[in-house]
Amino acid sequence: MSAKKGAGYTYAFAMGLCLVCSIGLSLAYTVLKPMQADNVRLDIVQNLFSAVGYTPDQIAELKPAEVLSKFESDFEVKVLDKDNNEADTAFMKKELLGLGYTEEALAKENAASMMNLFNRKVKLLARKADKKLEEYDPGYKALYVYQPGGTIEAYVVPIQGNGLWDIIKGYIALELDLNTVKGISFYEHAETPGLGARITEDWFKQNYVGKHILGNAGELVSITIAKGKVADSVPESKHDHWVDGISGATLTTKGINQFLYADLQKYEPYFKTLRN
Amino acid sequence: MSVAEATAAPVKKTELFGKKERQIVKDPLWDNNPITLQVLGICSALAVTTSLQPTAVMCVALTAVLTGSNVIISLMRNFIPGKIRIIVMLSVISSLVILVDQTLKAFAYGMSKELSVFVSLIITNCIVMGRAEAFAMANKPWPSFLDGLGNSLGYSVILLMVGFGRELLGSGKVFGIQVVPQALYEMGYVDMGLMITPPGAFILLGFIIWIQRETSKHYED
Amino acid sequence: MEELFSIATKAIFIENILLANFLGMCSFLACSKKIETAVGLGFAVMFVLVVTTPVNWIITEFMLKDGALAWLGMPTIDLSFLQLICYIAIIAAMVQLVEMILDKFSPTLYNALGIFLPLIAVNCAILGTSLFMNTKGYGFVESTVFGLTSGIGWLLAIVGMAAIRTKLQYSSLPPGLRGLGITMIITGLMAIGFMSFIGINI
C-alpha cells in the first residue's frame, strides 16, 4: 500500500470516488432506463396473455408492437375502489397534484397506472390528509376484462405479495363463472433460480388450470400449493383446490398461497355481484 | 490479509504473454482453483447451479465484474488510502455489478429475470473482493486483468460442472433439453430430487473437490 | 413480546440464515477448523449484524423507500434502486468502523478477530439479513431482534461445524477428501437436517 497520507487526503479520495461512481451509475441508469421500461411493460402484457391461455410459443410469435396493440384491443381495465364502485380518477389526480406531481407528469397516466402510483403513495397521502390509513385508503384495485372481439371471455385479477427475497407479482385469470381458473402467470419476482423461480415454468402454471377457487358451499377457498405432489399429501376430496409444489421452494410457495387468497378475497364481494 | 498471502506473488516484468502471464491465467483454472482450493465464492455457486442456463449467464456476469474490478483496483492501487480500502473496493465492485445488472435488464431481460437477485449478490461474492485484495492491490493492471480472467474461468469450470451434474441428475436435462430417455422413466427411473435442493449441491461439490484434489495432489492435513 | 420471540426462534432454528438459506457460506467453510476461531468469527458476525440491520432499517425508512424523503419535503422521490449499494456501503463502513474501534480500545480482541473482519464485509449473511428484513416488513425493534438472532443462528451453525471438524481429525479419510471436501458433504447433511424445520409455523 502507498505511503502514509493525511486525513484530508482520505476524505478527498472518498469524495472523489463517490462522485465518479454516482455520476457513472446515474448516466448508465438514465441511458438504459427507457429500454428497461419497455422490457418491463412488454413483459407485463405478455404475462397477461399468458394468464388467459396463450402458450409461450404463441406469445413468442408476436412482435413486441403487436403484443402491445393486441393488449389495447383485447383487454379493458377497470379500476375499482373497496366498495367496488368505479374509481374516482379526478380524486386521485387531485391528491397526487397536492403531493407535488406536475400536471404534465400525470397527463401521461391512464387510470390503471395512476392507480399504481396512488397506491404506492397511499401511506404518505393518508398522513398528509391527517387520517388513519384504514380510513383514508380507498382500496383501489384493477380488474382486467379479457374481451377479444367484444365478448367477455375471462376476468384477470392482479396478485402480489412477498416471496422469499422480494415481492412476487402476477395475474390469475378466471373463467366467466368466476370460479374456474383459466390460467396464472408470474412476472416480477426475485426468487432463487432453479428453486423458487420455477414458479414461472409452464408445468407449474398449468397445474392451476381448471382448478376451482370456490368450495362446495360457494365460499372462497382459493388454491394452495402442496408440499410435494398433491396425490401423495392431500385427501382426494380436496384435489380441486390444491396443486403440486416445487421441491426446495417451500418459502416461496407459502408466500404465494397467502397472497393469492388475500387478493382473491378483495375481489370476492364484486365477483359475487357478477355471478348473480 | 488472510486470503492475500496464500496466492499473490507480485509479477515483476510485464510481457504480454510471457510464461508468467500464461501461468496467471492457467493456474486458477484447475491447480489453484478459486472455489475448490481458495474456498471463495461458494454462496453463489450453490444458488444458481440448479440448471445450466442460469449458471452460464452467471459465469459471464462474474467474468465481466471480476476482470473489470481487478483492472480498476489495480489502476488505483497506489492512491487508495489503506484505512478505507475495504469500502473503496466495495464501491468499485458494487458500481460494476449494478452496471452489469442494468445492462442485462436493458438488453437481455429474460436472462436478468432468470438470475434476478443473484446478479446483485455478485457484490458479496468473495472471489471478487478476495482477488482485489490479494492480487490487484499489489500488481500492475495487465497481470491483474489476466488474474481476473483466470479466476473467473476457474470459477466457471467448477460452476458448470456442478450445474451439469445437478441438472442431469435432478431433472434429467442438459441446457433444458431432455436427455434421460422417456423409456428409462417408464422402467421406473426417478429424477433425484435431492440434487435440486441446496444440500445436493453441497454433496456434489464435495465430490468434485475430492476429484479435483486427487488430480492436483493438493492435500490438507 | 410474543412476536419477537417467534421472530427469534424462526431466525435461529427454522430459517437459519446459514443452513436454511445458505448465506455466509465462504467464511463458514474457511474458518470452521478450530472452535476458538469459529467462536470469534461467530461473535464478530453477530455484532456486525446487530449494528447493521437496524441502521439499514433507518436508511430504508427515511431515505430510500418510495416517498421516504417526505420529511425533506420531497415526497415524489423514489430511491429504492439505490437499496443494494446503500446496504453494502453501510455494511462496509460498519465493518471498517468496528475494525478501527477494536484496534483502538481492545487490541487483544482486534488481533484475535482482525483478519476475519474484512471478510465479514462480503459475508452474504449480513447483506441477506438486511434484504430479508426489508421484504418481511419488520419495524425497528423487530429488525434489531431479527439481526441479533440471525447472528446467533449463524454462530450456532459455525460452532457446531467446528465441533464436528475437531472430532473429524481422528477419522481416517482419503487424503483428497480431507478438509474442504468432507466439510462440504457434512454441511450438506447438516442442511438436510435443518431443512426438516422448514414449514413449521410458530
XYZ file of C-alpha atoms in Angstrom:
699
model
C 0.000 0.000 0.000
C 1.066 3.557 -0.588
C 2.878 5.798 1.846
C 1.001 7.425 4.706
C -1.098 10.370 3.723
C -3.117 12.795 5.817
C -6.754 12.518 6.816
C -7.553 15.275 4.325
C -6.360 13.058 1.507
C -8.576 10.224 2.715
C -11.620 12.477 2.759
C -10.791 13.909 -0.658
C -10.307 10.425 -2.084
C -13.584 9.170 -0.657
C -15.459 12.184 -2.002
C -13.867 11.834 -5.417
C -14.704 8.147 -5.624
C -18.310 8.750 -4.588
C -18.631 11.426 -7.230
C -17.193 9.286 -10.014
C -19.267 6.231 -9.076
C -22.514 8.133 -8.720
C -22.089 10.064 -11.947
C -21.254 6.878 -13.829
C -24.203 4.996 -12.407
C -26.673 7.816 -12.925
C -25.544 8.106 -16.539
C -25.993 4.412 -17.149
C -29.338 4.492 -15.387
C -30.630 7.371 -17.477
C -29.426 5.898 -20.757
C -30.720 2.384 -20.113
C -33.942 3.234 -18.315
C -36.211 3.714 -21.372
C -35.142 0.315 -22.738
C -35.712 -1.327 -19.380
C -39.123 0.294 -19.032
C -40.104 -1.037 -22.462
C -38.933 -4.513 -21.491
C -40.899 -4.412 -18.255
C -44.074 -3.195 -19.941
C -43.812 -5.798 -22.668
C -43.231 -8.492 -20.074
C -46.319 -7.460 -18.093
C -48.521 -7.545 -21.165
C -47.096 -10.878 -22.305
C -47.903 -12.289 -18.898
C -51.470 -11.060 -19.130
C -51.794 -13.009 -22.361
C -50.104 -15.993 -20.787
C -52.648 -15.875 -17.941
C -55.579 -16.017 -20.367
C -54.194 -19.098 -22.022
C -51.683 -18.109 -24.707
C -48.835 -20.614 -24.902
C -45.211 -19.368 -24.726
C -44.830 -20.178 -28.443
C -47.866 -18.151 -29.416
C -46.548 -15.190 -27.455
C -43.064 -15.531 -28.921
C -44.530 -15.357 -32.427
C -45.972 -11.900 -31.842
C -43.728 -8.897 -32.295
C -43.460 -6.511 -29.317
C -45.551 -3.847 -31.041
C -48.209 -6.418 -31.959
C -48.489 -7.640 -28.380
C -48.970 -4.110 -27.128
C -51.631 -3.213 -29.705
C -53.379 -6.529 -29.120
C -53.463 -5.667 -25.433
C -55.182 -2.368 -26.209
C -57.867 -4.093 -28.276
C -58.396 -7.272 -26.228
C -58.345 -6.011 -22.652
C -60.420 -3.496 -20.776
C -59.051 -2.234 -17.480
C -61.476 -1.461 -14.683
C -60.296 0.414 -11.625
C -62.487 -0.242 -8.598
C -62.475 1.101 -5.063
C -63.072 -1.021 -1.978
C -66.862 -0.786 -2.324
C -66.440 -1.966 -5.917
C -67.566 1.287 -7.476
C -65.748 2.745 -10.422
C -62.689 4.579 -9.048
C -62.614 8.357 -8.960
C -59.685 9.388 -11.159
C -60.261 13.079 -10.528
C -59.800 12.458 -6.795
C -56.580 10.520 -7.395
C -55.263 13.264 -9.599
C -56.111 15.976 -7.100
C -54.364 14.131 -4.282
C -51.252 13.417 -6.352
C -51.011 17.015 -7.505
C -51.161 18.010 -3.854
C -48.175 15.792 -3.241
C -46.007 17.673 -5.703
C -46.566 15.870 -9.018
C -46.913 18.122 -12.027
C -49.934 18.265 -14.297
C -47.692 17.227 -17.206
C -46.369 14.116 -15.485
C -49.882 12.948 -14.630
C -51.294 13.657 -18.076
C -49.454 10.599 -19.410
C -51.006 8.218 -16.884
C -54.093 6.177 -17.636
C -56.494 5.041 -14.913
C -54.529 1.874 -14.126
C -51.080 3.440 -13.957
C -52.400 6.397 -11.967
C -53.873 3.881 -9.545
C -50.493 2.177 -9.190
C -48.863 5.476 -8.389
C -51.615 6.368 -5.959
C -51.374 3.035 -4.158
C -47.625 3.367 -3.802
C -48.022 6.754 -2.166
C -51.159 5.949 -0.184
C -49.480 5.855 3.234
C -47.959 9.234 2.628
C -51.226 10.688 1.358
C -53.050 9.416 4.429
C -50.505 11.073 6.684
C -50.838 14.272 4.714
C -54.630 14.238 4.984
C -54.165 13.570 8.718
C -56.278 10.427 8.656
C -55.644 6.822 9.604
C -54.615 4.668 6.677
C -57.700 2.439 7.001
C -60.000 5.438 6.955
C -58.259 7.163 4.103
C -57.328 4.333 1.746
C -59.987 3.990 -0.961
C -58.587 0.481 -1.649
C -58.196 0.965 -5.379
C -57.630 -2.201 -7.366
C -57.528 -3.080 -11.031
C -59.516 -5.747 -12.835
C -58.637 -6.729 -16.389
C -61.559 -7.851 -18.503
C -60.457 -10.047 -21.404
C -62.799 -9.483 -24.322
C -61.266 -10.363 -27.684
C -63.736 -9.478 -30.401
C -66.143 -7.819 -27.997
C -67.378 -10.785 -25.928
C -66.037 -11.229 -22.426
C -64.025 -14.436 -22.071
C -62.197 -14.039 -18.776
C -61.551 -11.805 -15.795
C -57.927 -11.272 -14.802
C -57.030 -10.372 -11.229
C -53.586 -8.947 -10.454
C -51.979 -10.679 -7.495
C -48.917 -9.709 -5.497
C -47.190 -10.387 -2.224
C -43.926 -11.357 -0.584
C -41.905 -14.311 -1.754
C -38.604 -15.317 -0.216
C -36.460 -12.413 -1.389
C -38.798 -9.769 -2.678
C -42.279 -9.068 -3.938
C -43.794 -11.503 -6.447
C -46.333 -10.092 -8.879
C -48.608 -11.994 -11.210
C -52.057 -12.475 -12.687
C -54.745 -15.069 -12.252
C -57.403 -15.399 -14.952
C -60.858 -16.745 -14.097
C -63.456 -18.154 -16.468
C -66.838 -16.480 -16.763
C -68.210 -18.460 -13.799
C -65.584 -16.630 -11.712
C -64.707 -19.929 -10.123
C -62.712 -21.969 -12.607
C -59.095 -20.907 -13.139
C -58.246 -20.191 -16.762
C -54.586 -19.560 -16.140
C -51.974 -17.957 -13.913
C -48.691 -16.201 -14.522
C -45.963 -14.516 -12.507
C -43.939 -11.675 -13.936
C -41.967 -9.853 -11.298
C -40.074 -11.884 -8.788
C -36.614 -12.302 -7.329
C -36.755 -15.933 -6.297
C -33.826 -18.332 -6.393
C -33.116 -19.594 -9.934
C -33.946 -23.274 -10.183
C -35.937 -23.296 -6.945
C -38.464 -20.549 -6.234
C -38.022 -19.134 -9.731
C -39.584 -22.301 -11.157
C -42.985 -20.741 -10.448
C -42.654 -19.202 -13.900
C -42.229 -22.598 -15.568
C -45.059 -23.836 -17.706
C -45.767 -27.118 -15.906
C -46.267 -25.289 -12.631
C -48.629 -22.718 -14.105
C -50.553 -25.435 -15.979
C -51.324 -27.094 -12.634
C -53.662 -24.252 -11.800
C -55.727 -24.512 -14.958
C -59.188 -25.944 -14.342
C -58.955 -25.802 -10.543
C -61.696 -24.020 -8.611
C -61.374 -21.175 -6.155
C -64.774 -21.735 -4.507
C -65.761 -24.549 -2.161
C -68.965 -26.555 -2.383
C -70.929 -24.006 -0.362
C -69.738 -21.191 -2.613
C -67.248 -19.890 -0.062
C -63.778 -18.716 -1.130
C -61.217 -21.497 -0.616
C -58.528 -20.283 -3.017
C -55.867 -22.665 -4.300
C -52.994 -23.951 -2.230
C -49.634 -25.278 -3.327
C -48.909 -28.619 -1.698
C -45.561 -29.743 -0.333
C -44.575 -32.241 -2.993
C -47.200 -33.995 -5.103
C -50.887 -33.400 -4.403
C -51.659 -37.069 -4.988
C -49.392 -38.063 -2.080
C -50.271 -35.481 0.513
C -53.839 -34.245 0.079
C -57.095 -36.207 0.518
C -58.903 -36.940 -2.719
C -61.872 -34.705 -1.885
C -59.696 -31.580 -1.784
C -57.742 -32.119 -5.004
C -59.785 -29.452 -6.678
C -58.103 -26.745 -4.584
C -54.525 -27.999 -4.450
C -51.644 -28.005 -6.927
C -48.271 -29.792 -6.973
C -45.439 -28.000 -5.207
C -41.833 -27.302 -6.114
C -39.238 -29.136 -4.057
C -36.885 -26.790 -2.248
C -39.140 -23.761 -2.660
C -41.325 -24.042 0.420
C -40.994 -20.415 1.475
C -41.798 -19.083 -1.990
C -44.886 -21.229 -2.348
C -46.032 -20.375 1.166
C -45.925 -16.724 0.192
C -47.944 -17.356 -2.967
C -50.607 -19.295 -1.054
C -51.035 -16.388 1.327
C -51.265 -13.566 -1.163
C -53.385 -15.465 -3.679
C -56.027 -15.980 -1.006
C -55.797 -12.417 0.281
C -56.054 -10.881 -3.184
C -58.940 -13.065 -4.315
C -60.755 -12.150 -1.116
C -60.551 -8.467 -2.026
C -62.425 -9.103 -5.276
C -64.842 -11.672 -3.908
C -67.665 -9.226 -2.995
C -67.557 -7.813 -6.521
C -67.430 -11.245 -8.098
C -70.481 -12.237 -6.048
C -72.491 -9.488 -7.694
C -71.174 -10.515 -11.117
C -72.038 -14.174 -10.608
C -75.690 -13.384 -9.908
C -4.787 -10.130 4.848
C -5.570 -13.777 5.191
C -6.530 -14.535 1.640
C -3.710 -12.420 0.372
C -0.508 -14.180 1.268
C -1.590 -17.566 0.088
C -1.738 -16.782 -3.583
C -0.307 -13.425 -4.525
C 3.203 -13.093 -5.809
C 3.848 -9.701 -7.390
C 4.784 -10.006 -11.037
C 7.857 -8.006 -11.941
C 8.245 -7.871 -15.686
C 5.317 -7.090 -17.910
C 5.353 -9.118 -21.043
C 2.131 -9.505 -22.932
C 2.023 -13.289 -22.933
C 5.197 -14.435 -21.235
C 5.456 -17.605 -19.226
C 4.389 -15.892 -16.033
C 1.378 -14.313 -17.656
C 0.224 -17.637 -19.016
C 0.733 -19.100 -15.586
C -1.522 -16.444 -14.051
C -4.367 -17.469 -16.310
C -3.773 -21.202 -16.238
C -3.156 -21.703 -12.547
C -6.601 -20.872 -11.183
C -8.288 -22.964 -13.876
C -7.590 -26.195 -12.049
C -4.443 -26.365 -9.903
C -5.268 -23.355 -7.744
C -8.978 -23.150 -8.352
C -10.722 -20.310 -6.504
C -13.672 -22.427 -5.411
C -12.111 -25.733 -4.514
C -8.769 -24.537 -3.158
C -9.120 -20.928 -2.117
C -12.663 -21.537 -0.762
C -14.044 -18.364 -2.334
C -17.375 -17.700 -3.971
C -19.294 -20.707 -2.740
C -22.555 -18.964 -1.819
C -23.452 -18.015 -5.347
C -22.098 -21.281 -6.683
C -24.799 -23.113 -4.771
C -27.677 -20.835 -5.534
C -27.600 -20.637 -9.315
C -26.429 -24.084 -10.317
C -29.719 -25.974 -10.373
C -29.654 -25.819 -14.144
C -27.028 -24.967 -16.722
C -28.535 -21.927 -18.373
C -28.536 -19.515 -15.418
C -25.165 -20.982 -14.454
C -23.690 -19.955 -17.797
C -25.094 -16.424 -17.577
C -23.804 -16.125 -14.045
C -20.312 -17.118 -15.209
C -20.332 -14.446 -17.913
C -21.568 -11.783 -15.497
C -18.954 -12.718 -12.931
C -16.175 -12.669 -15.517
C -17.147 -9.141 -16.516
C -17.225 -7.913 -12.935
C -14.082 -9.680 -11.759
C -11.811 -8.647 -14.621
C -13.228 -5.122 -14.518
C -12.776 -4.686 -10.794
C -9.277 -6.174 -10.864
C -8.164 -3.729 -13.548
C -9.750 -0.694 -11.901
C -8.462 -1.517 -8.419
C -5.023 -2.194 -9.835
C -5.027 1.181 -11.605
C -5.928 2.891 -8.343
C -3.754 0.755 -6.079
C -1.195 3.474 -5.319
C -3.823 6.061 -4.457
C -6.204 4.128 -2.219
C -5.804 5.157 1.429
C -5.260 1.964 3.449
C -7.776 2.841 6.135
C -10.757 2.971 3.835
C -9.657 0.360 1.323
C -12.491 -2.101 2.074
C -15.165 0.440 1.360
C -13.313 1.724 -1.705
C -13.058 -1.766 -3.165
C -16.688 -2.456 -2.408
C -17.831 0.788 -4.037
C -15.943 -0.077 -7.196
C -17.268 -3.634 -7.196
C -20.862 -2.690 -6.487
C -20.837 0.039 -9.126
C -19.664 -2.535 -11.663
C -22.270 -5.042 -10.536
C -25.073 -2.515 -10.823
C -23.797 -1.615 -14.281
C -23.870 -5.268 -15.359
C -27.311 -5.693 -13.813
C -28.713 -2.633 -15.574
C -27.199 -3.704 -18.889
C -28.712 -7.167 -18.586
C -32.083 -5.612 -17.794
C -31.899 -3.428 -20.883
C -30.547 -5.914 -23.419
C -31.209 -9.405 -22.076
C -34.328 -9.022 -19.996
C -35.157 -12.714 -19.963
C -31.746 -13.583 -18.597
C -31.812 -10.918 -15.945
C -35.209 -12.170 -14.830
C -33.856 -15.665 -14.568
C -30.968 -14.666 -12.323
C -32.845 -11.922 -10.513
C -31.268 -11.056 -7.205
C -28.199 -13.199 -7.771
C -26.625 -10.782 -10.201
C -26.717 -8.214 -7.435
C -25.322 -10.720 -4.995
C -22.111 -10.885 -7.067
C -21.204 -7.910 -4.880
C -20.824 -10.237 -1.954
C -19.094 -12.945 -3.954
C -15.849 -13.224 -2.075
C -13.879 -14.124 -5.221
C -14.189 -10.542 -6.427
C -13.214 -8.993 -3.117
C -10.626 -11.696 -2.440
C -8.804 -11.220 -5.763
C -8.949 -7.440 -5.441
C -7.362 -7.593 -2.018
C -4.933 -10.405 -2.790
C -3.772 -9.601 -6.298
C -4.949 -6.328 -7.776
C -3.759 -4.253 -4.801
C -0.197 -5.461 -5.413
C 0.071 -5.830 -9.173
C 0.006 -3.859 -12.411
C -3.219 -3.679 -14.472
C -2.306 -6.236 -17.167
C -1.406 -9.103 -14.813
C -4.439 -8.170 -12.721
C -6.618 -8.450 -15.794
C -5.198 -11.895 -16.512
C -5.624 -12.919 -12.892
C -9.250 -11.829 -13.003
C -9.803 -13.730 -16.220
C -8.097 -16.874 -14.937
C -10.012 -16.901 -11.684
C -13.370 -16.306 -13.291
C -12.684 -19.127 -15.729
C -11.704 -21.364 -12.837
C -14.912 -20.423 -11.086
C -16.867 -21.086 -14.268
C -15.343 -24.543 -14.740
C -16.463 -25.724 -11.304
C -19.827 -23.979 -11.568
C -20.594 -25.561 -14.912
C -19.600 -28.971 -13.578
C -21.951 -28.591 -10.614
C -24.681 -27.186 -12.861
C -24.300 -30.081 -15.295
C -24.474 -32.663 -12.522
C -27.451 -31.077 -10.822
C -29.479 -30.570 -13.984
C -28.722 -34.043 -15.324
C -29.406 -35.920 -12.096
C -32.067 -33.591 -10.741
C -34.250 -33.071 -13.782
C -32.802 -35.346 -16.454
C -31.951 -32.440 -18.745
C -28.896 -30.654 -20.129
C -29.335 -26.978 -21.031
C -33.089 -27.504 -20.755
C -33.107 -30.362 -23.277
C -34.349 -33.722 -22.076
C -31.504 -36.273 -22.260
C -32.712 -39.037 -19.978
C -34.947 -41.013 -22.339
C -38.626 -41.447 -21.556
C -38.195 -45.224 -21.749
C -35.972 -45.095 -18.679
C -38.659 -43.273 -16.706
C -41.146 -45.910 -17.765
C -38.832 -48.564 -16.404
C -39.076 -46.845 -13.032
C -36.212 -44.351 -13.107
C -36.914 -41.304 -10.926
C -35.157 -37.938 -11.020
C -33.101 -37.298 -7.919
C -34.983 -34.575 -6.038
C -32.083 -34.105 -3.626
C -29.904 -32.693 -6.412
C -32.276 -29.769 -6.937
C -32.108 -28.762 -3.283
C -29.084 -26.956 -1.841
C -27.812 -29.936 0.203
C -27.486 -31.796 -3.091
C -25.194 -29.050 -4.324
C -23.036 -29.333 -1.225
C -22.637 -33.042 -1.587
C -21.922 -32.840 -5.330
C -19.429 -30.039 -4.748
C -17.825 -32.136 -2.023
C -17.214 -34.917 -4.524
C -15.913 -32.511 -7.174
C -13.473 -31.115 -4.631
C -12.342 -34.641 -3.858
C -11.669 -35.381 -7.524
C -10.009 -32.012 -8.020
C -7.676 -32.514 -5.074
C -6.781 -36.047 -6.051
C -5.781 -34.940 -9.532
C -3.933 -31.812 -8.474
C -2.382 -33.617 -5.477
C -3.245 -30.797 -3.138
C -3.961 -32.304 0.242
C -4.952 -30.696 3.523
C -3.898 -32.307 6.762
C -43.120 -9.768 23.097
C -44.651 -12.950 21.750
C -43.978 -11.838 18.221
C -40.354 -11.046 18.980
C -39.948 -14.495 20.452
C -41.396 -16.008 17.313
C -39.004 -13.983 15.131
C -36.115 -15.167 17.289
C -36.936 -18.874 17.147
C -37.514 -18.645 13.427
C -34.226 -16.873 12.777
C -32.190 -19.217 14.942
C -33.649 -22.598 14.049
C -36.327 -22.743 11.396
C -34.961 -20.282 8.895
C -31.336 -20.427 9.965
C -29.542 -17.936 7.744
C -26.689 -20.343 7.086
C -28.215 -23.791 6.967
C -31.633 -22.997 5.524
C -30.810 -20.013 3.328
C -27.164 -20.857 2.574
C -25.830 -17.377 3.122
C -22.401 -16.670 4.551
C -21.003 -19.952 3.309
C -17.460 -18.904 2.393
C -16.286 -17.755 5.776
C -18.227 -20.606 7.359
C -16.173 -23.133 5.428
C -12.883 -21.286 5.655
C -12.942 -20.512 9.374
C -14.529 -23.535 10.987
C -11.341 -25.513 11.517
C -10.887 -24.564 15.164
C -13.529 -23.886 17.794
C -11.777 -20.719 19.017
C -11.690 -19.020 15.629
C -15.219 -20.174 14.910
C -16.485 -18.617 18.137
C -14.542 -15.410 17.451
C -15.852 -15.067 13.922
C -19.346 -16.009 15.033
C -19.410 -13.218 17.577
C -17.951 -10.737 15.089
C -20.679 -11.593 12.567
C -23.317 -11.343 15.264
C -22.031 -7.956 16.348
C -21.971 -6.576 12.812
C -25.473 -7.927 12.209
C -26.858 -6.297 15.340
C -25.450 -2.957 14.234
C -26.140 -3.045 10.511
C -29.698 -4.394 10.454
C -31.244 -1.505 12.448
C -29.058 1.057 10.682
C -30.166 -0.270 7.308
C -33.743 -0.169 8.530
C -33.376 3.520 9.356
C -31.778 4.219 5.975
C -34.588 2.425 4.134
C -37.339 4.034 6.154
C -36.101 7.607 5.985
C -34.155 7.782 2.736
C -34.711 5.006 0.249
C -38.345 3.915 0.310
C -40.739 5.421 -2.160
C -41.863 8.661 -0.547
C -39.421 8.234 2.342
C -37.941 11.653 1.726
C -41.235 13.291 2.691
C -39.580 14.747 5.790
C -37.344 16.724 3.434
C -40.367 17.960 1.505
C -39.706 15.665 -1.472
C -42.421 13.020 -1.330
C -42.331 12.133 -5.011
C -38.807 10.747 -4.986
C -38.205 7.002 -5.039
C -34.625 5.975 -4.345
C -35.230 2.283 -3.817
C -32.969 1.354 -6.738
C -30.095 2.508 -4.546
C -31.008 -0.021 -1.872
C -28.320 -2.572 -2.558
C -25.428 -0.159 -2.887
C -26.513 1.696 0.256
C -26.772 -1.502 2.253
C -23.387 -2.711 1.153
C -21.820 0.679 1.832
C -23.305 0.724 5.340
C -22.033 -2.786 5.963
C -18.550 -1.977 4.710
C -18.474 1.234 6.717
C -19.635 -0.572 9.853
C -17.062 -3.305 9.415
C -14.342 -0.736 8.926
C -15.611 1.183 11.948
C -15.662 -1.919 14.118
C -12.136 -2.651 12.956
C -10.917 0.822 13.917
C -12.703 0.855 17.282
C -11.376 -2.557 18.207
C -7.888 -1.534 17.128
C -8.007 1.448 19.454
C -9.734 0.088 22.534
C -9.123 -3.630 22.620
C -6.015 -4.670 20.711
C -6.220 -8.242 22.034
C -9.656 -8.790 20.596
C -8.574 -6.995 17.450
C -5.686 -9.378 16.994
C -7.909 -12.365 17.587
C -10.527 -11.217 15.096
C -8.525 -8.832 12.961
C -8.067 -10.991 9.902
C -11.721 -12.031 9.758
C -13.139 -8.562 9.902
C -12.562 -7.501 6.273
C -14.081 -10.793 5.158
C -17.262 -10.055 7.078
C -17.952 -7.168 4.709
C -18.549 -9.656 1.904
C -20.326 -12.185 4.075
C -23.632 -12.513 2.295
C -25.367 -13.440 5.548
C -25.116 -9.785 6.555
C -26.499 -8.418 3.313
C -29.056 -11.203 3.166
C -30.373 -10.376 6.630
C -30.875 -6.748 5.663
C -32.686 -7.746 2.478
C -34.903 -10.239 4.307
C -35.638 -7.639 6.986
C -36.853 -5.426 4.196
C -39.073 -7.997 2.456
C -40.589 -9.136 5.712
C -41.576 -5.568 6.514
C -40.268 -5.548 10.082
C -40.323 -2.468 12.290
C -37.311 -1.082 14.123
C -37.414 -3.306 17.205
C -38.245 -6.388 15.168
C -35.342 -5.645 12.811
C -32.925 -5.393 15.710
C -34.132 -8.672 17.164
C -34.027 -10.270 13.718
C -30.433 -9.097 13.208
C -29.358 -10.343 16.607
C -30.993 -13.743 16.311
C -29.802 -14.281 12.738
C -26.331 -13.701 14.149
C -26.962 -16.208 16.926
C -28.149 -18.730 14.348
C -25.001 -18.227 12.296
C -22.845 -18.515 15.411
C -24.606 -21.737 16.356
C -24.052 -23.255 12.925
C -20.364 -22.380 12.683
C -19.583 -23.546 16.221
C -21.432 -26.793 15.552
C -19.428 -27.292 12.378
C -16.156 -26.535 14.141
C -17.019 -29.111 16.796
C -17.687 -31.752 14.149
C -14.467 -30.904 12.339
C -12.438 -31.217 15.534
C -13.792 -34.721 16.030
C -13.154 -35.455 12.375
C -9.423 -35.113 12.841
C -9.380 -38.551 14.401
C -11.026 -40.278 11.472
C -9.098 -41.686 8.545
C -10.341 -40.195 5.317
C -8.985 -40.464 1.779
C -6.419 -37.651 1.536
C -8.247 -35.776 -1.222
C -11.411 -35.627 0.810
C -9.735 -34.200 3.903
C -10.524 -30.603 4.759
C -12.892 -28.856 2.396
C -14.265 -31.908 0.617
C -15.629 -33.683 3.667
C -16.719 -30.351 5.174
C -18.904 -29.756 2.138
C -20.514 -33.147 2.422
C -21.101 -32.716 6.151
C -22.621 -29.276 5.546
C -24.952 -30.939 3.072
C -26.008 -33.439 5.711
C -26.425 -30.713 8.348
C -28.532 -28.753 5.886
C -30.773 -31.749 5.241
C -31.285 -31.876 8.998
C -32.193 -28.215 9.193
C -34.465 -28.457 6.160
C -36.814 -30.575 8.185
C -37.513 -27.494 10.299
C -38.776 -25.568 7.274
C -42.501 -25.141 7.211
C -43.013 -25.259 10.954
C -45.349 -22.462 11.951
C -44.850 -20.611 15.196
